[in-house]
Coordinates of C-alpha atoms in Angstrom, one line a residue:
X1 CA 89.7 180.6 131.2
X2 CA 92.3 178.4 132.4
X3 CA 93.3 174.9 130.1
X4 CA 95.0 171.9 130.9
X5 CA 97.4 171.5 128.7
X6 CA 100.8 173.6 130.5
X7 CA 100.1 171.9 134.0
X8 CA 99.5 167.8 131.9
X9 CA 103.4 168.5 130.4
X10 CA 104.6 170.2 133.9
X11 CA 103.7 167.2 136.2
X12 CA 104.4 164.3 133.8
X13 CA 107.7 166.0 133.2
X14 CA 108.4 166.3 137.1
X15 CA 106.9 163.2 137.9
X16 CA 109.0 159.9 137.4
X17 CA 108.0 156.2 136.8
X18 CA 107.2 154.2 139.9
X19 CA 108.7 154.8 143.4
X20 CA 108.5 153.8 146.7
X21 CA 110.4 156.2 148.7
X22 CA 110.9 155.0 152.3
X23 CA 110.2 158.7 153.7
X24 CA 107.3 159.5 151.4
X25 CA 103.8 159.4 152.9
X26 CA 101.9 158.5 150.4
X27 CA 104.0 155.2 149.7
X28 CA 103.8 153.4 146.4
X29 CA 103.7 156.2 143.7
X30 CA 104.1 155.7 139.5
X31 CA 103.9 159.5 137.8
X32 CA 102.9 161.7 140.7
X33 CA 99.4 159.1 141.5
X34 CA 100.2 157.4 145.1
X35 CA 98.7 154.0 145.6
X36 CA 96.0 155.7 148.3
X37 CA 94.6 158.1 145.5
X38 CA 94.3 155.2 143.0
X39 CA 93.0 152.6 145.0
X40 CA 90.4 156.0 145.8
X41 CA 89.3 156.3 142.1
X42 CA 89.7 153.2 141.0
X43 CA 88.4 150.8 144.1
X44 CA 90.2 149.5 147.1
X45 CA 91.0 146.0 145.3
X46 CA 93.9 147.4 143.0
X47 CA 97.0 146.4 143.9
X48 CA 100.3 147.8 143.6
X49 CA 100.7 146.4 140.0
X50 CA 97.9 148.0 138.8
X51 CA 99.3 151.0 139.8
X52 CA 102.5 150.1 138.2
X53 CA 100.4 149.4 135.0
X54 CA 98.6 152.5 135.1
X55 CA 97.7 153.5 131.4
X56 CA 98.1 157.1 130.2
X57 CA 93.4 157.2 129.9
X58 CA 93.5 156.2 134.1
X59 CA 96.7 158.9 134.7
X60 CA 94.4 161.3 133.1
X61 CA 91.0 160.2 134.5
X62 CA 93.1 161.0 137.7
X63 CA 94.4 164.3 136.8
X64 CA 90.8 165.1 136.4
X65 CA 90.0 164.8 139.4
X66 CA 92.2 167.2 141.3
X67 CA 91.4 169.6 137.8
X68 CA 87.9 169.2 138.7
X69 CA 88.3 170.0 142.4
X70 CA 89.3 172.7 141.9
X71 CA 86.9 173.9 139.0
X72 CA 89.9 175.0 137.2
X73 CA 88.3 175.7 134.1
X74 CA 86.8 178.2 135.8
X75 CA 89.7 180.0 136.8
X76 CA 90.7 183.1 135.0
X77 CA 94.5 182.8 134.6
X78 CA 96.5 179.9 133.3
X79 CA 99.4 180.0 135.9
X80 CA 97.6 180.4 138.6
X81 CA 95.0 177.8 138.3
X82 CA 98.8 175.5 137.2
X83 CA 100.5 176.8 140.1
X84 CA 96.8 175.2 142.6
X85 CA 95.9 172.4 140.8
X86 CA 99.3 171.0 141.6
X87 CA 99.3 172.3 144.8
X88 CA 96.0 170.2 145.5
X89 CA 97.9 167.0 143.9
X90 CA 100.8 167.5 145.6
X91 CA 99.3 167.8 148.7
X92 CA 95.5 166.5 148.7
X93 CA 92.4 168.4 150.4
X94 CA 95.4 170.5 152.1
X95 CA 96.4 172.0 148.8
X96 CA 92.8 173.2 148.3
X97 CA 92.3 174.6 152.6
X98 CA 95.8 176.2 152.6
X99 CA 95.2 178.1 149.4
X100 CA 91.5 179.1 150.8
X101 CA 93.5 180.6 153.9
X102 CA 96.1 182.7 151.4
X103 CA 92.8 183.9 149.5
X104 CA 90.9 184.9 152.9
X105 CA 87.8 182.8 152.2
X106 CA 86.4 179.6 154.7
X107 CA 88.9 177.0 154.5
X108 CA 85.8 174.2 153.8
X109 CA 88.2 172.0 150.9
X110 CA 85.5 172.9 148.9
X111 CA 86.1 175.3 145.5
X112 CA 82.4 177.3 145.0
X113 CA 81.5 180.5 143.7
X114 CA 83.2 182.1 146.8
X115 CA 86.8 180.9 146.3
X116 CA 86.5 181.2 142.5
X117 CA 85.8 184.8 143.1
X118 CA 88.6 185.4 145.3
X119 CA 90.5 184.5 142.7
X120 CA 88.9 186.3 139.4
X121 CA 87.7 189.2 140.7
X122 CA 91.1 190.2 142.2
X123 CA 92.0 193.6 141.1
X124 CA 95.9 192.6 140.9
X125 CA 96.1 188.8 139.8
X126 CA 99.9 188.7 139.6
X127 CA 100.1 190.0 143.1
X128 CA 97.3 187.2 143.8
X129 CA 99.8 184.6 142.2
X130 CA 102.8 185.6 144.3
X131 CA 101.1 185.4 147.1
X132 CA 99.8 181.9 146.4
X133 CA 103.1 181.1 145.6
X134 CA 104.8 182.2 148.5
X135 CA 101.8 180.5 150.9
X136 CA 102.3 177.2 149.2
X137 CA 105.9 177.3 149.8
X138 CA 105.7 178.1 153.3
X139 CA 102.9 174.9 153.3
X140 CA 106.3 173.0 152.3
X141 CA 108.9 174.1 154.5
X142 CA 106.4 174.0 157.5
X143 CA 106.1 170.1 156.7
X144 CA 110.0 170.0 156.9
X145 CA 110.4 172.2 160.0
X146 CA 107.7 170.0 161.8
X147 CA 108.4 166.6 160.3
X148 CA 112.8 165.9 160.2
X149 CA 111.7 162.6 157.9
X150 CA 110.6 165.0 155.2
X151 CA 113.4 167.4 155.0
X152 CA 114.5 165.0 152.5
X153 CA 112.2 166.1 149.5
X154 CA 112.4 170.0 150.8
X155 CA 115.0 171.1 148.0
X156 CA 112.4 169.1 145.1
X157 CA 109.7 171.1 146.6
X158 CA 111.1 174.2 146.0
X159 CA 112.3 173.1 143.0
X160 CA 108.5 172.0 142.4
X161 CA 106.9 175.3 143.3
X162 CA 109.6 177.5 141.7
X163 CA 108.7 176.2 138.5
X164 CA 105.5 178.2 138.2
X165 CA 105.9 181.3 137.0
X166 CA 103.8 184.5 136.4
X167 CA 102.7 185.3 132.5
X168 CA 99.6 186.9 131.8
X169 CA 96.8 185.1 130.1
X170 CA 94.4 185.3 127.8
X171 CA 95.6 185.2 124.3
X172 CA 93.9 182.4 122.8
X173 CA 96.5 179.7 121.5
X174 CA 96.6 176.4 119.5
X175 CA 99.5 174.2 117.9
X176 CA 101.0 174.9 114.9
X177 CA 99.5 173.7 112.0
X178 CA 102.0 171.4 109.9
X179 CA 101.6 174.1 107.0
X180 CA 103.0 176.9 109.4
X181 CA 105.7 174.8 110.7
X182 CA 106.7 174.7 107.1
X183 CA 106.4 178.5 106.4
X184 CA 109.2 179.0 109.3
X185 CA 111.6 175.5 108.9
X186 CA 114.5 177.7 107.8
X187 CA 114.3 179.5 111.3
X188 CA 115.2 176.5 113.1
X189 CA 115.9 178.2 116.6
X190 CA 112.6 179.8 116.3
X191 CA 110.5 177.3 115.0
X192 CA 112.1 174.6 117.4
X193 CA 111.3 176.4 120.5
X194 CA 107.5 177.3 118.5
X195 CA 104.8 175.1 120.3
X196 CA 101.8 177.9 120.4
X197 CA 100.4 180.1 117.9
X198 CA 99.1 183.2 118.8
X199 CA 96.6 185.5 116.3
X200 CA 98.4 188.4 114.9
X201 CA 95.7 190.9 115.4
X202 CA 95.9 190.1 119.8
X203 CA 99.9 190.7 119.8
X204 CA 99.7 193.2 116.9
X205 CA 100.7 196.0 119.7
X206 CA 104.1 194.8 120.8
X207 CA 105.2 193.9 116.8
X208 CA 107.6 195.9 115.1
X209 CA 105.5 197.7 112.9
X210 CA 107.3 197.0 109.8
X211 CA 106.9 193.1 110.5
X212 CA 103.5 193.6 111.0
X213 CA 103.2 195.2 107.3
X214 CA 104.8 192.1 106.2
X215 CA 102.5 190.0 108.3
X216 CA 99.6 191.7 106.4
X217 CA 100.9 192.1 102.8
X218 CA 101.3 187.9 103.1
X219 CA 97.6 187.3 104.7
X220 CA 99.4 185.2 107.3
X221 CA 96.9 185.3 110.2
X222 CA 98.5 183.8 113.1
X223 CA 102.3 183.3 114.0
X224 CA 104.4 181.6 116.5
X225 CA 104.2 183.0 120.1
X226 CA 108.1 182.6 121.1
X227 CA 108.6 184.2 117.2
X228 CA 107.3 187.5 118.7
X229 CA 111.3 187.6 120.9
X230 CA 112.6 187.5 117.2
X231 CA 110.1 190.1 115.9
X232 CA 111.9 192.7 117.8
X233 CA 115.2 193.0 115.6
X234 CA 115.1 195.1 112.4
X235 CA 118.0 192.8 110.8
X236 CA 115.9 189.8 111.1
X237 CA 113.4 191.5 108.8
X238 CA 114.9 190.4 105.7
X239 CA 115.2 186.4 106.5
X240 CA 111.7 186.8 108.1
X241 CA 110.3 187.7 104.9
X242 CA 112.2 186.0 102.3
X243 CA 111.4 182.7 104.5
X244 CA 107.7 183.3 104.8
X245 CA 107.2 184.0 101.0
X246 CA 108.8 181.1 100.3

């Protein structure tokens, strides 16, 4: 089931400091949280400075919320429970009822067992994504088309959309432990781009077989997803296992 940890980095990485764009409805905003939704969750008395002030435990007590709306958790797929969740925070109770149209269920705002199986029970979930996808962008270019004022942020929300991409789940993943990262230091490009860690045994399919003897032979139980690319090519065998013993 789907985890927020992708969709945290995704919209704090999008999002800037505080803004108050003339054209954007939701006025004051300080990473992605307008001054309407935190004045919501945290009572009509907070002021604009409080907003501006906004510590990382509120940002995150909001990103709940729209998480939680959307019962995330219980969403099969990573990216497409990403690609919603910041539909809905993007766009409020619209990025929940647009989404409910694209999925063919009653467009109530509310996420129940209905939507949730729209979603996980689909018998082609990428398909399921792109369509998604291609729903919320035509949410965004409607806006623009209807509203001149807005055409303004249409090229960021592209840009904003276009960032989610399809991958297929489930393979259970955690950070590298500080002993691993030392196993691999001497393949910088490789550790570098090395957040996750994937177990052996669930990729053990796509590996070269040969790496996974080495694999093996060494007891090493889990390695770095983006090291499976590198896995591929039979001259990195040798420096793949002369590191690793070390």
């Amino acid at each position: 089931m789907a985890k927020p940890d992708r969709l945290i980095k995704i919209i704090l990485g999008a999002e800037g400091g505080y803004v108050n764009h003339p054209n954007d409805r939701g006025k004051q905003t300080n990473r992605g949280v307008t001054i309407g939704t935190f004045r919501f969750i945290f009572g009509k008395d907070k002021t604009v400075q409080d907003l501006i002030n906004m510590t990382e435990e509120q940002w995150l007590i909001v990103f709940n919320y729209y998480w939680n709306n959307w019962q995330a958790s219980k969403i099969k797929y990573n990216c497409i429970a990403d690609l919603l969740v910041d539909w809905h925070w993007g766009s409020g109770l619209r990025g929940i009822t647009k989404a409910q149209q694209a999925l063919q269920v009653y467009p109530d705002g509310v996420v129940g067992d209905i939507t949730l199986a729209a979603i996980n029970e689909s018998k082609d979930p990428k398909a399921l994504f792109n369509t998604l996808k291609d729903a919320r962008m035509r949410h965004y270019m409607g806006i623009t088309e209807m509203n001149p004022s807005q055409a303004v942020f249409r090229a960021g929300w592209k840009n904003r959309v276009n960032m989610f991409k399809w991958y297929d789940n489930p393979i259970e993943i955690k950070p590298l432990s500080k002993e691993e990262e030392e196993k691999f230091k001497e393949l910088e490009p490789v550790r570098e781009m090395a957040v996750d860690t994937a177990s052996v045994d669930t990729v053990k399919d796509s590996l070269n077989p040969k790496y996974l003897e080495v694999l093996k032979k060494l007891s090493v139980d889990t390695i770095p997803v983006s090291l499976r690319a590198y896995l591929i090519h039979e001259n990195f065998l040798k420096k793949f296992e002369t590191c690793i013993k070390e």
